[in-house]
Amino acid sequence: MNFVAFERAKQGTGASRRLRNSGKTPGIVYGGSAEPQLIEIDHNALWHALKKEAFHSSVLDMEVAGTTSKVLLRDVQYHPYKQLVLHIDFQRVDAKTKLHMKVPLHYSGAEESDAVKVDKCTVNVIVNELDVTCMPSDLPEFIAVDLSTLKKGVSLHLKDIKLPKGVSAVIRGGQNNNPVLVSVANPVVVVEAPAADAAPAADAKGKGKGKK
């Protein structure tokens, strides 16, 4: 994915406010051997780009003053109630240095599994994105996970899925090294009260009417 940004000379609260009033979003690019660079981006173009999953999880081509560089989206600041991006941060990508990113998990096939089709279980997604590390050239836009083999009472764990070549999951200290990604809940069985419970009361009422 590519986008165009422009060099920004002025900084500070006042300058950023004027920039937003003119339909632009202030930002910064940092990382690598170069100095941090102030940038500005057309707000409408940025707003639409932010709606795309790839803009958040893949290496982007950023063009500034005719030069294109590889960057990652690192932070977005939104207005608390307006549809407005207040500030955006990008990090330069070094082709020879591993990245640490969150990558979306795309699940499919649950409806075809025995757990759903045969046993009428409910499939609950626990984890929607995965912390990974890899070289920039190996970074996937998303990781596809097939759920068609799910069975009743058996959850899907991290070690049950196959990660793309060159991609490793990041497990932080103290965390379970094989977390549950998807759980399978047994169907709820509703037990109805027997209708015969009302019969004794009806009989007693009938006997009472016969006495004078």
Short mmCIF file of C-alpha atoms in Angstrom, two decimals:
data_model
loop_
_atom_site.label_atom_id
_atom_site.label_comp_id
_atom_site.label_asym_id
_atom_site.label_seq_id
_atom_site.Cartn_x
_atom_site.Cartn_y
_atom_site.Cartn_z
CA MET A 1 0.00 0.00 0.00
CA ASN A 2 1.31 3.46 -0.83
CA PHE A 3 0.40 6.98 0.27
CA VAL A 4 1.68 10.52 -0.18
CA ALA A 5 2.86 12.79 2.62
CA PHE A 6 4.37 16.27 2.60
CA GLU A 7 7.19 17.85 4.56
CA ARG A 8 6.08 19.98 7.50
CA ALA A 9 8.26 22.80 8.78
CA LYS A 10 6.32 24.20 11.72
CA GLN A 11 5.50 22.34 14.91
CA GLY A 12 3.63 23.10 18.11
CA THR A 13 0.00 23.17 19.22
CA GLY A 14 -0.93 26.29 17.27
CA ALA A 15 0.67 25.10 14.04
CA SER A 16 -0.98 21.68 14.34
CA ARG A 17 -4.40 23.27 14.95
CA ARG A 18 -4.06 25.46 11.85
CA LEU A 19 -3.00 22.41 9.86
CA ARG A 20 -6.09 20.46 10.93
CA ASN A 21 -8.33 23.41 10.11
CA SER A 22 -6.95 23.32 6.57
CA GLY A 23 -7.85 19.63 6.13
CA LYS A 24 -4.42 18.18 6.89
CA THR A 25 -3.19 15.83 9.63
CA PRO A 26 0.19 16.39 11.32
CA GLY A 27 2.48 13.41 11.71
CA ILE A 28 6.04 12.24 12.23
CA VAL A 29 8.34 9.60 10.75
CA TYR A 30 11.14 8.23 12.91
CA GLY A 31 13.56 5.32 13.16
CA GLY A 32 16.58 4.15 11.24
CA SER A 33 19.70 6.25 10.83
CA ALA A 34 17.86 9.39 9.66
CA GLU A 35 16.54 12.13 11.92
CA PRO A 36 12.81 12.22 12.76
CA GLN A 37 10.86 14.03 10.03
CA LEU A 38 7.71 16.11 10.50
CA ILE A 39 5.06 15.40 7.87
CA GLU A 40 1.49 16.30 6.98
CA ILE A 41 -1.10 14.17 5.17
CA ASP A 42 -4.42 15.00 3.51
CA HIS A 43 -6.99 14.13 6.17
CA ASN A 44 -9.67 12.68 3.87
CA ALA A 45 -7.19 10.38 2.13
CA LEU A 46 -5.78 9.31 5.49
CA TRP A 47 -9.24 8.68 6.98
CA HIS A 48 -10.14 6.30 4.15
CA ALA A 49 -6.74 4.58 4.32
CA LEU A 50 -7.17 3.93 8.04
CA LYS A 51 -10.35 1.95 7.31
CA LYS A 52 -8.26 -0.63 5.44
CA GLU A 53 -6.77 -3.45 7.47
CA ALA A 54 -3.60 -3.50 5.36
CA PHE A 55 -2.77 0.08 6.35
CA HIS A 56 -2.41 -1.09 9.96
CA SER A 57 -0.62 -4.40 9.48
CA SER A 58 1.66 -4.22 6.44
CA VAL A 59 4.76 -2.40 5.26
CA LEU A 60 3.70 0.83 3.55
CA ASP A 61 5.32 2.86 0.77
CA MET A 62 5.40 6.51 1.83
CA GLU A 63 6.26 9.15 -0.78
CA VAL A 64 7.65 12.46 0.49
CA ALA A 65 9.12 15.07 -1.89
CA GLY A 66 9.49 12.52 -4.67
CA THR A 67 11.29 9.95 -2.51
CA THR A 68 9.62 6.69 -1.48
CA SER A 69 10.52 4.89 1.74
CA LYS A 70 9.21 1.85 3.60
CA VAL A 71 7.35 2.60 6.84
CA LEU A 72 5.02 1.03 9.41
CA LEU A 73 2.04 2.68 11.05
CA ARG A 74 2.88 2.87 14.76
CA ASP A 75 0.34 5.18 16.40
CA VAL A 76 -2.87 7.08 15.59
CA GLN A 77 -4.48 9.69 17.82
CA TYR A 78 -8.20 10.27 17.23
CA HIS A 79 -10.44 13.07 18.46
CA PRO A 80 -12.59 11.74 21.33
CA TYR A 81 -15.91 12.31 19.52
CA LYS A 82 -15.29 13.88 16.10
CA GLN A 83 -14.33 11.95 12.97
CA LEU A 84 -10.89 13.52 13.12
CA VAL A 85 -7.34 12.17 13.21
CA LEU A 86 -5.28 14.43 15.46
CA HIS A 87 -1.82 12.98 14.85
CA ILE A 88 -0.15 9.97 13.25
CA ASP A 89 3.23 8.26 13.72
CA PHE A 90 5.19 6.10 11.28
CA GLN A 91 8.40 4.14 11.77
CA ARG A 92 10.98 3.63 9.03
CA VAL A 93 11.64 0.04 8.04
CA ASP A 94 15.14 -1.39 7.73
CA ALA A 95 15.10 -4.26 5.23
CA LYS A 96 17.78 -6.08 7.28
CA THR A 97 16.14 -5.73 10.69
CA LYS A 98 13.34 -7.90 12.08
CA LEU A 99 9.97 -6.30 12.80
CA HIS A 100 7.65 -6.77 15.74
CA MET A 101 4.03 -6.34 14.64
CA LYS A 102 0.46 -7.33 15.43
CA VAL A 103 -1.02 -9.27 12.52
CA PRO A 104 -4.79 -9.94 12.13
CA LEU A 105 -6.05 -13.52 12.24
CA HIS A 106 -8.66 -14.34 9.58
CA TYR A 107 -10.79 -17.31 10.62
CA SER A 108 -12.89 -19.35 8.20
CA GLY A 109 -14.57 -22.75 7.84
CA ALA A 110 -16.18 -23.02 11.29
CA GLU A 111 -19.60 -23.68 9.73
CA GLU A 112 -18.20 -26.75 7.97
CA SER A 113 -16.71 -28.31 11.11
CA ASP A 114 -18.21 -31.28 12.94
CA ALA A 115 -18.38 -29.13 16.06
CA VAL A 116 -20.93 -26.84 14.39
CA LYS A 117 -22.64 -29.03 11.77
CA VAL A 118 -23.01 -32.21 13.82
CA ASP A 119 -22.78 -31.24 17.48
CA LYS A 120 -24.33 -27.74 17.21
CA CYS A 121 -21.53 -26.20 19.28
CA THR A 122 -20.79 -22.49 19.50
CA VAL A 123 -17.39 -21.28 18.27
CA ASN A 124 -15.93 -18.35 20.24
CA VAL A 125 -12.98 -16.37 18.88
CA ILE A 126 -10.67 -15.41 21.76
CA VAL A 127 -7.73 -13.88 19.87
CA ASN A 128 -8.20 -11.63 16.81
CA GLU A 129 -4.58 -10.64 16.22
CA LEU A 130 -1.19 -12.14 16.93
CA ASP A 131 2.11 -10.58 18.00
CA VAL A 132 4.75 -11.73 15.51
CA THR A 133 8.35 -11.07 14.58
CA CYS A 134 9.80 -11.43 11.08
CA MET A 135 11.84 -9.73 8.40
CA PRO A 136 10.00 -6.94 6.53
CA SER A 137 9.83 -9.02 3.36
CA ASP A 138 8.08 -11.83 5.24
CA LEU A 139 5.44 -9.72 7.01
CA PRO A 140 1.98 -11.06 6.09
CA GLU A 141 -1.03 -8.75 5.75
CA PHE A 142 -2.99 -11.33 7.75
CA ILE A 143 -2.76 -14.97 8.86
CA ALA A 144 -5.47 -17.33 7.59
CA VAL A 145 -6.74 -19.91 10.10
CA ASP A 146 -8.90 -22.85 8.96
CA LEU A 147 -11.52 -23.93 11.52
CA SER A 148 -13.14 -26.68 9.45
CA THR A 149 -11.54 -29.44 11.57
CA LEU A 150 -12.89 -28.22 14.93
CA LYS A 151 -14.31 -30.94 17.18
CA LYS A 152 -16.69 -30.80 20.13
CA GLY A 153 -14.93 -29.91 23.38
CA VAL A 154 -11.54 -29.23 21.72
CA SER A 155 -10.17 -25.67 21.66
CA LEU A 156 -7.75 -24.33 19.04
CA HIS A 157 -4.39 -23.28 20.48
CA LEU A 158 -1.54 -21.23 19.04
CA LYS A 159 0.57 -24.32 18.37
CA ASP A 160 -2.29 -25.81 16.33
CA ILE A 161 -1.93 -23.25 13.53
CA LYS A 162 0.75 -23.00 10.86
CA LEU A 163 2.45 -19.63 10.65
CA PRO A 164 3.77 -18.30 7.31
CA LYS A 165 7.40 -18.95 6.43
CA GLY A 166 9.79 -16.71 8.35
CA VAL A 167 7.14 -15.61 10.87
CA SER A 168 7.37 -16.42 14.60
CA ALA A 169 4.84 -15.72 17.35
CA VAL A 170 5.99 -13.46 20.18
CA ILE A 171 5.19 -14.72 23.67
CA ARG A 172 5.90 -12.19 26.41
CA GLY A 173 7.29 -13.19 29.79
CA GLY A 174 4.69 -14.62 32.13
CA GLN A 175 2.26 -15.42 29.33
CA ASN A 176 1.01 -18.87 28.41
CA ASN A 177 3.24 -20.12 25.59
CA ASN A 178 0.31 -21.89 23.95
CA PRO A 179 -2.75 -19.65 24.42
CA VAL A 180 -6.26 -20.56 23.29
CA LEU A 181 -7.20 -18.79 20.06
CA VAL A 182 -10.68 -20.28 19.58
CA SER A 183 -12.87 -22.13 22.08
CA VAL A 184 -15.69 -24.56 21.32
CA ALA A 185 -18.68 -24.38 23.68
CA ASN A 186 -21.14 -27.25 23.97
CA PRO A 187 -24.76 -26.49 23.02
CA VAL A 188 -27.08 -25.37 25.81
CA VAL A 189 -29.72 -27.99 26.61
CA VAL A 190 -33.06 -26.51 27.72
CA VAL A 191 -35.06 -28.80 30.03
CA GLU A 192 -38.79 -28.05 29.99
CA ALA A 193 -40.88 -28.58 33.15
CA PRO A 194 -43.34 -31.50 32.75
CA ALA A 195 -46.90 -30.40 31.94
CA ALA A 196 -48.30 -33.06 34.32
CA ASP A 197 -47.45 -30.86 37.34
CA ALA A 198 -50.73 -28.97 36.91
CA ALA A 199 -52.91 -32.12 36.99
CA PRO A 200 -53.15 -32.65 40.80
CA ALA A 201 -54.29 -29.09 41.35
CA ALA A 202 -57.00 -29.48 38.70
CA ASP A 203 -58.24 -32.72 40.30
CA ALA A 204 -58.43 -31.15 43.75
CA LYS A 205 -60.45 -28.25 42.38
CA GLY A 206 -62.92 -30.64 40.75
CA LYS A 207 -63.44 -32.63 43.96
CA GLY A 208 -64.08 -29.47 45.94
CA LYS A 209 -67.01 -28.50 43.69
CA GLY A 210 -68.80 -31.81 44.40
CA LYS A 211 -69.21 -31.13 48.15
CA LYS A 212 -72.36 -29.33 49.40
#
